[in-house]
Coordinates of C-alpha atoms and ligand atoms in Angstrom, one line a residue:
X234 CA 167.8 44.6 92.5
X235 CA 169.1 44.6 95.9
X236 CA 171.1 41.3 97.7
X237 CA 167.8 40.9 100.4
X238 CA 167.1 36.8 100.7
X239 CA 163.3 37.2 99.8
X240 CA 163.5 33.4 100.4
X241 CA 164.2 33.9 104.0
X242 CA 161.7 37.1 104.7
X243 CA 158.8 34.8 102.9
X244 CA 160.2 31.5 104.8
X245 CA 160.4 33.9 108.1
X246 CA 157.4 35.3 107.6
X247 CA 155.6 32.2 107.0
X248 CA 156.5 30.3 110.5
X249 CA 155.2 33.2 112.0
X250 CA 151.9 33.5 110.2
X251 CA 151.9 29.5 111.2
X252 CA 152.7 30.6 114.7
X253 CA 149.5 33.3 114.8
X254 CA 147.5 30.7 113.5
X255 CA 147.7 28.8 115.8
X256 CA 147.1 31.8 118.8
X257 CA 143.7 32.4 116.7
X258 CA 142.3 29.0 116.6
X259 CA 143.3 28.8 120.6
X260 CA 141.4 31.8 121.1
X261 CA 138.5 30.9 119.2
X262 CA 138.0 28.0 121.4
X263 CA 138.1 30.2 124.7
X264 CA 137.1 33.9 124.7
X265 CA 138.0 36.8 123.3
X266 CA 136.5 40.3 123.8
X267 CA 134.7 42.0 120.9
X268 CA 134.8 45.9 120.3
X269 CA 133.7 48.1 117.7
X270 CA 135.2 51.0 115.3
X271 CA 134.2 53.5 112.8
X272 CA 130.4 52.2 112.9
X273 CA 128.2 49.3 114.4
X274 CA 129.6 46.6 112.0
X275 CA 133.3 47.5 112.1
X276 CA 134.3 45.0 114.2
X277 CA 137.7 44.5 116.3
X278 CA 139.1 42.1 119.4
X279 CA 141.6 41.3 121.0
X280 CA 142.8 38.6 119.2
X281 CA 143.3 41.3 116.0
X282 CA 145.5 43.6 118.7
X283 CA 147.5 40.8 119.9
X284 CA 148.5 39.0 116.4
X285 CA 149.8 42.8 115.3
X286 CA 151.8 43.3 118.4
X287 CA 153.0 39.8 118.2
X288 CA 153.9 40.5 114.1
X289 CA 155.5 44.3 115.1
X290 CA 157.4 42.6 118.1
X291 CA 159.0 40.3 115.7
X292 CA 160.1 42.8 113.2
X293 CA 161.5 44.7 115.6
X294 CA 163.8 41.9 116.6
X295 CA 164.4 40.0 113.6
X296 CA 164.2 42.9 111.1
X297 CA 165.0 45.8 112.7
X298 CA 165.0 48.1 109.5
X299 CA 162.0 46.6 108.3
X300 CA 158.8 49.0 108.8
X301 CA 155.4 47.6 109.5
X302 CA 151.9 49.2 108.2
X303 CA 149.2 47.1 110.2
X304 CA 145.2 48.0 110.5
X305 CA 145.5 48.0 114.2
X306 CA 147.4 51.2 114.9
X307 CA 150.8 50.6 113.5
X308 CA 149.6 52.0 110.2
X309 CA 150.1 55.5 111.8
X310 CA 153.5 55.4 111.4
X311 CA 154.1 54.8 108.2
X312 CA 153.4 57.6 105.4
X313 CA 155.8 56.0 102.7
X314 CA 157.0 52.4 101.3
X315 CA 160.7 53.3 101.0
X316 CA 163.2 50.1 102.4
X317 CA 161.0 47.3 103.2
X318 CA 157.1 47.4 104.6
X319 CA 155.5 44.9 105.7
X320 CA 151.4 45.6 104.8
X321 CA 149.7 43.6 107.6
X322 CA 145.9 42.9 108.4
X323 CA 146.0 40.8 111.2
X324 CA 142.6 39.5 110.4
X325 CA 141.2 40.2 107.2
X326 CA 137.3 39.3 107.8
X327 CA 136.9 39.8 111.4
X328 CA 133.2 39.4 110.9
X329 CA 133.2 36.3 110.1
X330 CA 136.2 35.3 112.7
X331 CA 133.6 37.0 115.5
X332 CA 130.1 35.3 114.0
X333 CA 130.9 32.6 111.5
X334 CA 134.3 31.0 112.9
X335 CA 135.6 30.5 109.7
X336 CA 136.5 31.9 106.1
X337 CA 139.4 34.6 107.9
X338 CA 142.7 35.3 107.1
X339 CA 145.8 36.4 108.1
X340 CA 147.4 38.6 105.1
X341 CA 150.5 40.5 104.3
X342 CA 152.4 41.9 101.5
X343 CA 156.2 43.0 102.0
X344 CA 157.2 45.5 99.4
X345 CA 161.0 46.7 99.0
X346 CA 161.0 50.4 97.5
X347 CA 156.8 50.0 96.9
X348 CA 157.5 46.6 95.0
X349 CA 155.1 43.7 96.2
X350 CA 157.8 40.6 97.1
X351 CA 156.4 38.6 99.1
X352 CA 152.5 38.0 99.4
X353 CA 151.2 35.8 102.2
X354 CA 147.5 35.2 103.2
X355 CA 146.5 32.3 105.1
X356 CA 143.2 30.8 105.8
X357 CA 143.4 30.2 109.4
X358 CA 140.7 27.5 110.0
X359 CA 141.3 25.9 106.6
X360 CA 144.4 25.5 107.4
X361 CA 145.0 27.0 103.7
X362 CA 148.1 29.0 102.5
X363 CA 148.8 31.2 99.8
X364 CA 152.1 32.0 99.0
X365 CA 154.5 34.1 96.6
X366 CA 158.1 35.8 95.8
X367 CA 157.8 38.1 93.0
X368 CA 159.0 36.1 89.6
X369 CA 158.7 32.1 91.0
X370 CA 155.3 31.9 90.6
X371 CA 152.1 31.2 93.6
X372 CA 151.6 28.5 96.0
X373 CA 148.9 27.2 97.7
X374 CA 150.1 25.3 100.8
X375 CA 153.4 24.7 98.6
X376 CA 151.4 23.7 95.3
X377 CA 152.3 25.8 92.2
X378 CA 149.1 27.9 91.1
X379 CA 149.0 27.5 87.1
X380 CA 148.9 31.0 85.7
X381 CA 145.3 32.4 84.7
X382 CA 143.0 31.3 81.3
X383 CA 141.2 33.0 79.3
X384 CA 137.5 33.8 80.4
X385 CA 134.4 35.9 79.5
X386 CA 132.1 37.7 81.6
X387 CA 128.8 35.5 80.7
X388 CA 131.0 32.7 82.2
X389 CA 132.5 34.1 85.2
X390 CA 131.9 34.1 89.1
X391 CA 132.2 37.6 90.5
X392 CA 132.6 38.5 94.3
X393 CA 131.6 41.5 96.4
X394 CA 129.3 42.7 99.0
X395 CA 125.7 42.6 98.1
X396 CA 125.5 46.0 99.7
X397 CA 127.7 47.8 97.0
X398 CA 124.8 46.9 94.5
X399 CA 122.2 49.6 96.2
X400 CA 125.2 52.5 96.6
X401 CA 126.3 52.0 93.1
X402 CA 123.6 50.3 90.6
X403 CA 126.5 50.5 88.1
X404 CA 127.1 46.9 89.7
X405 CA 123.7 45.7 88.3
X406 CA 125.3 44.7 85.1
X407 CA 127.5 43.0 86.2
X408 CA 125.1 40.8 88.4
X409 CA 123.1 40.3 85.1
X410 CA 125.7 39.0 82.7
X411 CA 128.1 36.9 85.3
X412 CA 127.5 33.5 85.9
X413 CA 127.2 33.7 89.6
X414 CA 127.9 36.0 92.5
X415 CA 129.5 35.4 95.8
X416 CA 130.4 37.2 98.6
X417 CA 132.2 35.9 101.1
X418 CA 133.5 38.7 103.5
X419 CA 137.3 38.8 103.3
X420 CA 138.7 40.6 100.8
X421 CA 141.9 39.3 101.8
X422 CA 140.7 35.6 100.6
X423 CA 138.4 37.1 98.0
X424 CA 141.7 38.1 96.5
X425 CA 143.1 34.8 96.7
X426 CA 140.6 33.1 95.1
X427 CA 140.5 34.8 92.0
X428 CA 144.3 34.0 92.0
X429 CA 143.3 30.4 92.0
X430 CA 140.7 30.3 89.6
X431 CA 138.1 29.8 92.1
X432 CA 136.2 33.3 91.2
X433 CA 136.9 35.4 88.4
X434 CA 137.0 38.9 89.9
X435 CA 136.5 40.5 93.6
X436 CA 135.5 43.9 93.3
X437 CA 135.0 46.4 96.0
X438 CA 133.8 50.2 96.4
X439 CA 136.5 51.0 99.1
X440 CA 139.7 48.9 100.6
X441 CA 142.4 49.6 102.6
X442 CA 146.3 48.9 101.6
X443 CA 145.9 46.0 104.3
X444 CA 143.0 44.4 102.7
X445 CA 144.1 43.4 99.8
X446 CA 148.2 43.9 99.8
X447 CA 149.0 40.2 100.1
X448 CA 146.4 39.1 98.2
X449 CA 147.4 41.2 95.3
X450 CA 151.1 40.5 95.5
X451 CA 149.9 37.0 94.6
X452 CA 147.5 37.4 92.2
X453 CA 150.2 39.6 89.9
X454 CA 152.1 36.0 89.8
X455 CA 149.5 34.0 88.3
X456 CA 149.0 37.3 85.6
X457 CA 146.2 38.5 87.5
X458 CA 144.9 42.4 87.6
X459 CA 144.4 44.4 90.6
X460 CA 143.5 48.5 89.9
X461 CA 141.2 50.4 91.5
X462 CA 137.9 51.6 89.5
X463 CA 139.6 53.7 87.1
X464 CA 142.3 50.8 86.2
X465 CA 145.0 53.0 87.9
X466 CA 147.7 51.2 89.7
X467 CA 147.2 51.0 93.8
X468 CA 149.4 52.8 95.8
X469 CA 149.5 51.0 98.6
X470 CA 149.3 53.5 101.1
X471 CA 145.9 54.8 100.7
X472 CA 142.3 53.3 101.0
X473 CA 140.4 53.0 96.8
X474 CA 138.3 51.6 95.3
X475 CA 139.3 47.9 93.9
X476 CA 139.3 45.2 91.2
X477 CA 141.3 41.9 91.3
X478 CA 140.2 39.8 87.9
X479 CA 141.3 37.5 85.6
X480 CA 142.9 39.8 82.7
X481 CA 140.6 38.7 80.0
X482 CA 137.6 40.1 82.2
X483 CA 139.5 43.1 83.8
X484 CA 138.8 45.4 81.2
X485 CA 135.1 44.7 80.5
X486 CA 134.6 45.6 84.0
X487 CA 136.3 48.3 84.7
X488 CA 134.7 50.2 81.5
X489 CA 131.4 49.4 83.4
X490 CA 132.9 52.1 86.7
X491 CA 134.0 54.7 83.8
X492 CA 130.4 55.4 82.7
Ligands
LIG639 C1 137.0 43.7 105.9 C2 136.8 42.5 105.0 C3 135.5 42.6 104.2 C4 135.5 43.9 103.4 C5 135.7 45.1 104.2 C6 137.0 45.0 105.0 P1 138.3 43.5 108.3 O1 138.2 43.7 106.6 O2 137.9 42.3 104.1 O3 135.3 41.5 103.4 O4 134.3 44.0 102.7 O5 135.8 46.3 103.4 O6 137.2 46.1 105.8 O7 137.7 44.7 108.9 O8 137.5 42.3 108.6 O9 139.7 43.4 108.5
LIG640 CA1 140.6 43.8 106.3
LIG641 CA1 141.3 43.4 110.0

């Protein structure tokens, strides 16, 4: 492996996220203007623009041979994860930041030569942190995570969007035999959460390296899953289709997309 201080890029990386933070929840309080994308419910603003320019500006200066793949145009740039990328969603659940004011999250996962290293994904009203270097283990706000247990379907809490269920009524059995389904609208978080125990699995029909890169750096450190339908390794540079889980349910769901 190579001499980079991970500790410094994650400690780095973290006062900034802080620092963006703190620019959302001043913005929230006085206006921000609210566009639209590829359809009527992809939202963006211009508080998503301004915390990627703010992330690529300090890159550039700090890191200047680190690449950056954000949602908000910088993705263009980058085809490849050779050296070090930083995978950045500048808000992950920009729904809920525009309607809701809460349950958003900054997220990024830096990956050396397409290795996940550092995983961040903060919860910006919550004030809530999740945190990992690859090998010591995840952190929320500086609290070790204790590594996943063992779980069955009939017991678990499963999160996506109730709208998957009419495109694919493969999901159907899965609503039947979980405990209890959620959906809370970041993926980003989603991801988080099953890293912490708090839901079991987060499964979506189609994500995009900067929804769930952080979160799935993370989750690998508590012995967590993330594939896409088929159980395939993510690549990281291209939108799939996605499941984070606790291992001892990964594979009972999966089987469920192969039918
Ligand atoms: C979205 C959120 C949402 C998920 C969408 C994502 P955005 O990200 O993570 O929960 O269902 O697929 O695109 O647009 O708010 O960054
Ligand atoms: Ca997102
Ligand atoms: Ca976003």
């Amino acid at each position: 492996m190579s001499d980079i201080n991970w500790k410094l890029v994650h400690d780095t990386a973290i006062e900034w996220t802080s620092e963006a933070g703190q620019y959302i929840r001043s913005k929230m309080k006085e206006s921000f203007s609210v566009s639209t994308k590829a359809h009527q419910d992809d939202l963006v603003t211009d508080v998503d623009k301004a915390v990627e320019d703010f992330f690529k500006n300090k890159i550039v200066e700090t890191f200047p041979n680190h690449r950056l793949m954000g949602e908000e145009g910088s993705y263009e740039s980058v085809k490849d994860l050779e050296g070090i990328v930083w995978i950045l969603d500048p808000i992950d659940g920009t729904v809920n930041f525009v309607h809701q004011e809460s349950f958003f999250a900054i997220s990024i996962g830096i990956f050396h030569e397409g290795i996940g290293m550092v995983g961040i994904v903060y919860d910006v009203m919550r004030d809530e942190l999740f945190t990992s270097i690859k090998g010591n283990g995840a952190y929320i706000n500086g609290n070790q995570i204790k590594p996943l247990t063992k779980t069955s379907l009939n017991e678990s809490i499963l999160s996506f969007n109730h709208g998957w269920v009419l495109k694919d009524r493969r999901l159907e059995e899965l609503v039947k035999e979980a405990r209890a389904i959620r959906c809370y609208g970041s993926a980003a978080l989603e991801i988080a959460y099953v890293a912490a125990g708090r839901l079991d699995a987060y499964i979506s029909f189609n994500l995009a390296p900067w929804d769930f890169a952080g979160g799935s750096v993370i989750l690998k450190e508590v012995g967590g899953l993330a594939t896409n339908y088929e159980g395939k390794e993510l690549t990281f540079l291209d939108k799939d289709t996605f499941i984070a889980a606790n291992p001892s349910i990964h594979h009972d769901i999966f089987e469920r997309f192969l039918k």
